[in-house]
XYZ file of C-alpha atoms in Angstrom:
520
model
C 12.562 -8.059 32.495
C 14.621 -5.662 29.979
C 12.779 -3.384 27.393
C 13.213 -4.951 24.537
C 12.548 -8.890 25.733
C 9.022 -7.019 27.106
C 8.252 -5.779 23.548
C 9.111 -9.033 22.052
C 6.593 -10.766 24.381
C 4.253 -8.136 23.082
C 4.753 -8.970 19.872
C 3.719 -12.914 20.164
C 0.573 -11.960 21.723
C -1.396 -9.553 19.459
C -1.157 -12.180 16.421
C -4.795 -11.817 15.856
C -4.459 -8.194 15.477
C -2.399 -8.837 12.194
C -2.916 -9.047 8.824
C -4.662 -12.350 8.153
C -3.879 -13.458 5.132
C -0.168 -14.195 5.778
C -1.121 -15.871 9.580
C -2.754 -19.009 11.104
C -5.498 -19.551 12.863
C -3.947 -20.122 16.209
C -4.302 -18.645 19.544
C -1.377 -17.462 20.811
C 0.862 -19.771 22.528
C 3.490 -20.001 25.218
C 6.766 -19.893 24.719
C 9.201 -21.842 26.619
C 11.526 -19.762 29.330
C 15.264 -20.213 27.393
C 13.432 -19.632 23.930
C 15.267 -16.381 22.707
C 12.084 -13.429 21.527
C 14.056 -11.630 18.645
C 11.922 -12.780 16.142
C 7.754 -12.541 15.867
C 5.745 -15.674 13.887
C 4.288 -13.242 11.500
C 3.746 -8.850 11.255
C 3.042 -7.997 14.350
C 2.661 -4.473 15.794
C 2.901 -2.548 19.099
C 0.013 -2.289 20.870
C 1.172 -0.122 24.033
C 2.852 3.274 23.320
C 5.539 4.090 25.433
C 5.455 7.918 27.349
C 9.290 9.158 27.042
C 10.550 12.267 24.958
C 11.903 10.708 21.665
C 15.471 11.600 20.960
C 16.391 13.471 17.509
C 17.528 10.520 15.116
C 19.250 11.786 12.708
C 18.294 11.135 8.769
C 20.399 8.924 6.479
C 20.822 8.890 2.589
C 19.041 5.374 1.478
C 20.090 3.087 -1.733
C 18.637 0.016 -3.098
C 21.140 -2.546 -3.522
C 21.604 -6.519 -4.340
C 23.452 -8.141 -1.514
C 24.050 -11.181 -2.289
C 22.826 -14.404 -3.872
C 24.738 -16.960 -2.966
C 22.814 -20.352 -0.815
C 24.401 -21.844 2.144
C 23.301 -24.665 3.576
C 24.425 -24.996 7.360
C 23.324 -27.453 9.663
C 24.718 -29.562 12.584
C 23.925 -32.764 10.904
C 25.696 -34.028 8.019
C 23.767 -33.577 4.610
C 20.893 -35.902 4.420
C 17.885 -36.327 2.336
C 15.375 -34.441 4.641
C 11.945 -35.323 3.221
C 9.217 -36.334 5.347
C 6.490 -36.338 2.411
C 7.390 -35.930 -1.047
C 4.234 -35.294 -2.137
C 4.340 -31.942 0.006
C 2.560 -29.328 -1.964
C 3.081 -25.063 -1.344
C -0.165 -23.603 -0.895
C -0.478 -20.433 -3.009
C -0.607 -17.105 -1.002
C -3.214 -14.193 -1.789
C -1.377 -11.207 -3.035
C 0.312 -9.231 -0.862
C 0.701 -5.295 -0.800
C 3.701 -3.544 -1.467
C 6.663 -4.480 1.067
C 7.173 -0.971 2.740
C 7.020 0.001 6.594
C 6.269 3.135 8.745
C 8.763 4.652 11.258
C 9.915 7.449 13.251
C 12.452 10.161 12.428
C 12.958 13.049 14.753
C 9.809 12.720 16.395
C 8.232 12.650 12.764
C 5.792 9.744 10.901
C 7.520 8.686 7.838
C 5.892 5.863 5.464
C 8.435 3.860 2.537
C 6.335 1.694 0.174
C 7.992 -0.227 -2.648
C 8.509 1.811 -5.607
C 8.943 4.842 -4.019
C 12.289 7.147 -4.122
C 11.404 9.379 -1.469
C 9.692 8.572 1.812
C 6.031 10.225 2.447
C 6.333 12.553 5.726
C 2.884 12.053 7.712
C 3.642 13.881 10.417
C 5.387 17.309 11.318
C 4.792 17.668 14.957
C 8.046 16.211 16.752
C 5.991 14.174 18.566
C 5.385 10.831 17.536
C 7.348 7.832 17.974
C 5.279 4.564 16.240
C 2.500 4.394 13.691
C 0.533 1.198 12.536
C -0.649 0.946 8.964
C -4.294 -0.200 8.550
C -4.855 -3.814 7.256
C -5.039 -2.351 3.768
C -2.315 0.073 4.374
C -4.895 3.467 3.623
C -4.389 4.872 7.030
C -1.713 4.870 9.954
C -2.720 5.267 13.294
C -0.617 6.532 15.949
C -0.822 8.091 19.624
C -0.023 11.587 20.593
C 1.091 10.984 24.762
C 1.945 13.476 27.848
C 3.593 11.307 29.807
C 0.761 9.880 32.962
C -1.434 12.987 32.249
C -3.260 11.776 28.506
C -2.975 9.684 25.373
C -4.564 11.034 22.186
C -5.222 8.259 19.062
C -5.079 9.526 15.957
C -5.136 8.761 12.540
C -3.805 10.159 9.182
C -4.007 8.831 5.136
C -1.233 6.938 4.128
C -0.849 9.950 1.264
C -0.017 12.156 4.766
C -3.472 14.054 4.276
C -6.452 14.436 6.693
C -4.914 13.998 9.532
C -7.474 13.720 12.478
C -7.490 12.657 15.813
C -9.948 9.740 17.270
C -9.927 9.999 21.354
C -8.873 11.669 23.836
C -8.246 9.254 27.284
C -7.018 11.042 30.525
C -3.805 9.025 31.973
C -4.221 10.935 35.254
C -7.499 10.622 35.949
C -6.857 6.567 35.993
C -3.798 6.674 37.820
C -5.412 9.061 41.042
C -8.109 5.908 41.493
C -5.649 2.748 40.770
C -3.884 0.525 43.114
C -0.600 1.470 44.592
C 0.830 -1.392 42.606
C 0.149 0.265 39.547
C 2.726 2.216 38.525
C 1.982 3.566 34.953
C -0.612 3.252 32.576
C -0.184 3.801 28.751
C -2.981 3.476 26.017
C -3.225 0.297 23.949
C -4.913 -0.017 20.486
C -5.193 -2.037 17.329
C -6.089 -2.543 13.963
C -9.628 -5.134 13.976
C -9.525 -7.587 10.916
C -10.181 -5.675 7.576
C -11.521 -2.799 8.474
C -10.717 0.343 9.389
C -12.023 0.203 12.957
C -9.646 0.107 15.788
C -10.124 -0.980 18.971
C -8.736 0.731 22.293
C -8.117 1.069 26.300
C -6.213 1.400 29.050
C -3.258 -0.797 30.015
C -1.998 -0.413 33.472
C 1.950 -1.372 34.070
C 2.073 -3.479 37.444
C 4.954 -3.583 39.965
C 3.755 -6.960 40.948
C 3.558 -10.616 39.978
C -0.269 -11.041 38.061
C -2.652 -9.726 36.281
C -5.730 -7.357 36.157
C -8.900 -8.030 33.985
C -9.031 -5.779 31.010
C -10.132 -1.802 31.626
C -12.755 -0.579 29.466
C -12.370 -0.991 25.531
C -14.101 0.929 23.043
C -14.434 0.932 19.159
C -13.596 3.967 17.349
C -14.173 3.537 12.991
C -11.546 5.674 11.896
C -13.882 6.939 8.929
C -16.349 8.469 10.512
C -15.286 9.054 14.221
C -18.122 7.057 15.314
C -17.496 4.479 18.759
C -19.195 2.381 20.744
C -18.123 0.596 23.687
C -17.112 -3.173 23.350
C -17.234 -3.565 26.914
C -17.057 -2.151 30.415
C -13.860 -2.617 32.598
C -13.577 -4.836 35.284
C -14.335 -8.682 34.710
C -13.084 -9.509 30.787
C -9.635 -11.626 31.362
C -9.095 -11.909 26.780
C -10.211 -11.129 23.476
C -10.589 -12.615 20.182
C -11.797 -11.569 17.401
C -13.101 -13.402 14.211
C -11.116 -13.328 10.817
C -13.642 -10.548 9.735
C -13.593 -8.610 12.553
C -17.411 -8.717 12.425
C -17.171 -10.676 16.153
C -15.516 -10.339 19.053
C -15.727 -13.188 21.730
C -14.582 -12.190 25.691
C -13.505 -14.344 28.267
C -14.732 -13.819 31.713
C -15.361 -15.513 34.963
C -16.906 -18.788 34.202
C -18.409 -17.371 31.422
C -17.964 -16.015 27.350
C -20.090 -13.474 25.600
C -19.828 -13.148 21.675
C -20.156 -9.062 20.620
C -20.884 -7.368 17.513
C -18.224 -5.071 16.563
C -20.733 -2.932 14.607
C -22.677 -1.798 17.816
C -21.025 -3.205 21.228
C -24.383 -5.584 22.029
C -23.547 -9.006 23.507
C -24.952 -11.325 21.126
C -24.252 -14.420 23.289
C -24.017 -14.146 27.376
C -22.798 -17.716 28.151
C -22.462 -19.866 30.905
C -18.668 -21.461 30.987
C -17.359 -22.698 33.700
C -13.546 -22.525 34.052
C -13.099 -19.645 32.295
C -11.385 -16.763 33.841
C -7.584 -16.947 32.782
C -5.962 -14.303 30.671
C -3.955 -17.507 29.105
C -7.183 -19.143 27.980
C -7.811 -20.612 24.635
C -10.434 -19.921 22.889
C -10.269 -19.340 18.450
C -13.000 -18.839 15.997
C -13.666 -21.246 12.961
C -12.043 -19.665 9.524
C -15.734 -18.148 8.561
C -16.421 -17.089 11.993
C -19.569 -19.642 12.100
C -18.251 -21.500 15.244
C -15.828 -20.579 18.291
C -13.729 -23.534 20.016
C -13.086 -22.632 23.898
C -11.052 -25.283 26.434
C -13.146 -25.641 29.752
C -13.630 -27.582 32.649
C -14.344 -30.901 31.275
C -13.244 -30.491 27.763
C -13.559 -28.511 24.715
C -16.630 -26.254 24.220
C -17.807 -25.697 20.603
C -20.231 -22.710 20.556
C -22.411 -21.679 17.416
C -21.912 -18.093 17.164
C -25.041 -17.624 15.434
C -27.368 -19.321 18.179
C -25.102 -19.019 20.573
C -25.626 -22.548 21.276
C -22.643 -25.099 22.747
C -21.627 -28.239 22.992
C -18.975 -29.333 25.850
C -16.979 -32.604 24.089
C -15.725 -34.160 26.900
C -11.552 -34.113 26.938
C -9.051 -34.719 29.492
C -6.356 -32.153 29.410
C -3.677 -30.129 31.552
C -2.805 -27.004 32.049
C 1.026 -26.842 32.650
C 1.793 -24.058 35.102
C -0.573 -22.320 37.765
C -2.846 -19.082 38.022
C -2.732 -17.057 35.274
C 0.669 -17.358 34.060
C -0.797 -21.075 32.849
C -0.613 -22.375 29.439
C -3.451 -23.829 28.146
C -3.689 -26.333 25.491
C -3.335 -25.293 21.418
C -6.305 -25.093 18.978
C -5.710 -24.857 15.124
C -8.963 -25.002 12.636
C -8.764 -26.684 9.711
C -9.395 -24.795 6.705
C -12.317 -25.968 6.368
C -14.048 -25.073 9.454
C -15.201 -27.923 10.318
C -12.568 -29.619 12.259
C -10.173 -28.646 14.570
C -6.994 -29.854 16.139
C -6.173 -29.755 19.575
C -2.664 -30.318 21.214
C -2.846 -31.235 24.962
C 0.360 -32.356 27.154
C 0.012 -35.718 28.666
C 1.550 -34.056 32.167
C 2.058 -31.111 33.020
C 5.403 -31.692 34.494
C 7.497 -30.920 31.113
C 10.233 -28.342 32.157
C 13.575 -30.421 31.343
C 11.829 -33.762 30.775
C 13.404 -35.377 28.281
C 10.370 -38.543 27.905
C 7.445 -35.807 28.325
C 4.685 -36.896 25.256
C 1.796 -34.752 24.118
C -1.493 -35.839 22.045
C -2.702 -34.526 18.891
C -6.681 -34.518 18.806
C -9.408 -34.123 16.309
C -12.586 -32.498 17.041
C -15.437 -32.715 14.645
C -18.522 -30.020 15.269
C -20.853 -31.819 13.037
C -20.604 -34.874 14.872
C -19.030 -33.296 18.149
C -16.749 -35.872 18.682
C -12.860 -36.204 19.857
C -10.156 -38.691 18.059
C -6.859 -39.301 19.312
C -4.772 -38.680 15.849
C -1.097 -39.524 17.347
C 1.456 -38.945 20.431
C 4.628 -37.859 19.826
C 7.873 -37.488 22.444
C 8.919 -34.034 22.153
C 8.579 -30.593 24.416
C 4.637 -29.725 24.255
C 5.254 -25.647 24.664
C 7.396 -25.848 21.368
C 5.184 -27.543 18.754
C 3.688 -25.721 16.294
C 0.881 -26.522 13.854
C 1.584 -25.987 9.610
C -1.315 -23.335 8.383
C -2.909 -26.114 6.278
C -3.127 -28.345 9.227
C -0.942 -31.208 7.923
C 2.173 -30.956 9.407
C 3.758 -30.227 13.173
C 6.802 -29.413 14.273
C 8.552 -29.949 17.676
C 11.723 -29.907 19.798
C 12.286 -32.661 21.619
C 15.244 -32.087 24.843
C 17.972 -34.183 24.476
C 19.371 -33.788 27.937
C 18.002 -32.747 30.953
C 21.444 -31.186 31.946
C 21.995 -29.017 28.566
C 20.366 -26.925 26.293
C 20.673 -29.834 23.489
C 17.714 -30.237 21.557
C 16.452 -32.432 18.586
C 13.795 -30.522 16.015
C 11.402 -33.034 14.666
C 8.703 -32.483 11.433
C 5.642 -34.843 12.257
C 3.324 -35.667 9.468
C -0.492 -35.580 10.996
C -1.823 -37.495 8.669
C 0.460 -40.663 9.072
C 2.214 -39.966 12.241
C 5.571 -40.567 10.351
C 8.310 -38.040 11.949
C 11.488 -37.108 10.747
C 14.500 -35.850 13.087
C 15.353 -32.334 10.951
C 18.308 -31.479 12.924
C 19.817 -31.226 16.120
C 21.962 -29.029 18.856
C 22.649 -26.849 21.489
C 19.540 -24.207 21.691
C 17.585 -25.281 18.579
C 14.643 -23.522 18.217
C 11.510 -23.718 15.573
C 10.563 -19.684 14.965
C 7.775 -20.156 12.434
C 5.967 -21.645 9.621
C 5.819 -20.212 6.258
C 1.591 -19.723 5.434
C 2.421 -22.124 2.351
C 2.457 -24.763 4.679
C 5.528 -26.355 3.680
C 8.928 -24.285 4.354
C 9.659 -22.811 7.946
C 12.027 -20.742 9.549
C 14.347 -22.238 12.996
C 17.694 -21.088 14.335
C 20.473 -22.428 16.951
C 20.120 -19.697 19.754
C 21.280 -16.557 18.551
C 23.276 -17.889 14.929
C 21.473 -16.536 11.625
C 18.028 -18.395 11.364
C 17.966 -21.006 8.448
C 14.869 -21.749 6.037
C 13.990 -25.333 5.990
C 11.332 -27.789 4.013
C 9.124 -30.422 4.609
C 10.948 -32.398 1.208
C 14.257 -30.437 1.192
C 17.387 -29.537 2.554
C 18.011 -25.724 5.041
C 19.793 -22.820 3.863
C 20.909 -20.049 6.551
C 19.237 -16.825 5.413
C 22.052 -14.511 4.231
C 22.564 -10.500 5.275
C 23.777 -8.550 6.988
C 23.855 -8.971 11.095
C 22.265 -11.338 12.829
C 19.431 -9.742 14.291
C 16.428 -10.237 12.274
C 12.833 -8.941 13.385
C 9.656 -9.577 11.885
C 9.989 -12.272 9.282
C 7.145 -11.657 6.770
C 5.976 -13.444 4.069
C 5.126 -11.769 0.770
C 4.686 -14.752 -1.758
C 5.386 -18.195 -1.533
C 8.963 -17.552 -2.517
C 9.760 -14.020 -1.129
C 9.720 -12.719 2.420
C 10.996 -9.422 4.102
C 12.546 -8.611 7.286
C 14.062 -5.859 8.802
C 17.393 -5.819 10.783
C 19.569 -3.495 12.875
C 20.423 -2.555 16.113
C 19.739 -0.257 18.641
C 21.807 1.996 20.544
C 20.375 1.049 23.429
C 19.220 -2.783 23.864
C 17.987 -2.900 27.143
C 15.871 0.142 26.550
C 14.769 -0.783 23.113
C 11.260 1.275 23.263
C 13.018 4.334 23.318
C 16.344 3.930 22.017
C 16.933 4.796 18.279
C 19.306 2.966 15.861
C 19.967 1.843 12.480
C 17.250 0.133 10.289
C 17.269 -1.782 7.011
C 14.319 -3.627 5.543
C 15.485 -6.480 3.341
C 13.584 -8.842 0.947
C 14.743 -12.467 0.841
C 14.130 -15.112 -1.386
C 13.709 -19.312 -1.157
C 16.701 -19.667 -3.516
C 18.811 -17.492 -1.499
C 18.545 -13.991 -3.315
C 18.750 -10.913 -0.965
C 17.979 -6.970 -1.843
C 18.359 -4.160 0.745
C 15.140 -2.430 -0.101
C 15.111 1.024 2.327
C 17.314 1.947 5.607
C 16.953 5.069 8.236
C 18.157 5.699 11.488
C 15.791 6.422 14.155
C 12.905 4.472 16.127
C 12.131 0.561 15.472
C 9.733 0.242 12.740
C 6.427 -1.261 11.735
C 4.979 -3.315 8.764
């Protein structure tokens, strides 16, 4: 596996670690093998810092410019009224900070907000390749590394002041005791859910098929330098973490425990048996009152309060085997009360053209499952709208090509709608609005499309385009470019430009640089 499709992967499975506002409550889910990585569902960050030198990028005069305006409208099939439900309504977004991002030039921390004519330099030491803004942008964390002897994690103001550093964790130390399969070992970290407390360990780099359960994690509040452990190393397989970061719930063998962030104590020590799998699913209710966890027999719903459960019986499959599984998907209503759960009906789906999959209801006040509707399309690709209402799929054409159909489902009726259709199509992400998505044919331009409305190819410049994010319900940014390097994409610099796009087509080149890959 190349550099940069490993940070790609990366970047689909620290969702929760984002800023929630502009995501959905989803666990993370599979994606299928020929489904090309280059862009993320939402802002997503780096979690593992790589240990080479950085090169010297070298700086680049910046302009803000309009790029274009003009609307397109490609597709493979001929212009149609595309509507599933006319009555679709955008959900209003919360307001969203400046656009702006934080990157790496010449081994330096440099932060770009909106509105600014110079960047703010929050760094001097050469050293420093990535930097994570805090979930209301204050502070950037970053990690200071000698390469498999230690990893320091510190933190600075957004302003470039008080710069301070967090921990100190010995790389060598961890590597003398490991396995000889273990090859490296780098220091992963992120941002919990509004706050300013980060959470942090080990990660150990494997030259084998598999995983190991997570090393020892700790909580460090970036305020006052004050930690305590989460948990010890050794037996917790995932982690979750409720929308306030006030929770965090672990998966281990046959078992979950619920944690206060505050303090590290295990709340809940439960009994739950089929747990185990790094791949598991388990998500917490919108208000953090309940937690929904697949297990053997069905669907566990746990009151994270009382820490008591209730198993709703549930037939489901897990398509794959070990821990490279996929489990079935879990979406919460917004109102927390209600949850939907999308289970294969086989788990032989790899080029099965007649493959179905079942979308359920679960009710925890009345703890009770209802089969909502069964579609024909490829289980591993369907994705739930934010609000719940809406689902879209891929369904394979042909078993001997990459031809595909996309589909919009309506949950509510059951009434789909064939969007559009060809070789590689692929469904990248809903907007939070609920209404308008993003979906591309392999690796052409990606094209906006609507529940009620026709797609229009997102215009720019190149064609790689990384981290689509959503400021408004008619605005989103992105950044493109390209690496020197591709195949080592960690450590390779390049050329950077953040855009902002618009739903009618309008385009603005906001800020550009040369060095490292960048972060929201």
């Amino acid at each position: 596996m190349n550099q940069r499709l490993r940070f790609f992967i990366i970047l689909f499975t620290i969702l929760t670690a984002c800023q929630g506002e502009q995501l959905t409550a989803v666990s993370p889910q599979a994606e299928p093998a020929s489904r090309p990585t280059v862009l993320a569902t939402a802002v997503a960050q780096p979690t593992e810092i790589v240990t080479a030198v950085p090169p010297t990028p070298q700086p680049q005069p910046t302009t803000t410019v309009e790029l274009a305006t003009a609307v397109v409208n490609v597709s493979s099939l001929p212009t149609t009224n595309r509507c599933l439900d006319d009555n679709a309504v955008a959900q209003p977004l919360p307001a969203a900070r400046p656009a702006g991002w934080v990157y790496s030039e010449a081994g330096n921390l440099k932060l770009w907000e909106e509105g600014m004519t110079t960047a703010v330099t929050l760094t001097t030491s050469g050293d420093v390749q990535y930097g994570w803004r805090s979930p209301d942008g204050t502070l950037v964390v970053f990690v200071r590394t000698v390469p498999q002897e230690t990893a320091e994690l510190w933190v600075v103001s957004a302003d470039g002041q008080n710069e301070r550093r967090l921990a100190t964790v010995s790389l060598a130390d961890y590597l003398a005791g490991a396995e000889e399969y273990v090859v490296d070992v780098q220091l992963r970290y992120s941002w919990l859910p509004q706050s300013h407390k980060l959470v942090y360990g080990l990660s150990p780099t494997l030259d084998a098929l598999g995983s190991l359960p997570n090393e020892a994690t700790t909580i460090v509040d970036a305020d006052s330098g004050s930690t305590a452990l989460l948990y010890a190393g050794g037996d917790v397989w995932s982690t979750q973490y409720s929308r306030d970061g006030r929770l965090a719930a672990v998966v281990v063998q046959d078992g979950l425990r619920i944690i206060d962030t505050s303090t590290g104590q295990v709340l809940h020590d439960l009994a739950l048996p089929g747990s185990g799998s790094p791949d598991q699913t388990f998500v917490f209710s919108p208000d953090g009152r309940f937690l929904a966890a697949f297990a053997t027999g069905g669907v566990a719903i746990i009151d994270t309060s009382s820490g008591s459960q209730t198993l709703v019986p549930l037939d489901y499959v897990t398509i794959g085997v070990g821990h490279g599984s996929v489990w079935p998907t879990i979406q919460w209503l917004p109102d927390g009360r209600s949850f939907l759960a999308l289970i294969s009906d086989t788990a032989d789906v790899w080029s099965n053209t007649d493959v179905t999959f079942t979308v359920w209801q679960i009710d925890v006040v009345t703890q009770t499952a209802v089969s909502r509707h069964t579609f024909t399309g490829f289980p591993l690709s369907a994705r739930f709208s934010a609000n719940g209402h809406y689902l879209a799929f891929y369904k394979i054409a042909s078993s001997q090509s990459n031809a595909r159909e996309l589909y919009m489902a309506d949950l509510e009726s059951g009434a789909t709608m064939l969007y559009d259709q060809g070789q590689g199509v692929e469904f990248i992400n809903w907007h939070p609005n609920g209404v308008n998505f993003v979906y591309r044919f392999g690796q052409q331009r990606p094209l906006l499309g609507s529940i009620c409305g026709e797609p229009v190819e997102i215009p720019g410049p190149g064609t790689d385009i990384y981290q689509l994010y959503w400021q408004s319900n008619d605005q989103y940014i992105w950044y493109t470019g390209q690496p020197d390097n591709p195949d080592d994409y960690f450590n390779s610099e390049g050329d950077w430009t953040l855009l902002r796009g618009a739903l009618n087509g309008e385009i603005t080149e906001l800020w550009r640089y040369r060095g490292l890959y960048p972060s929201y």
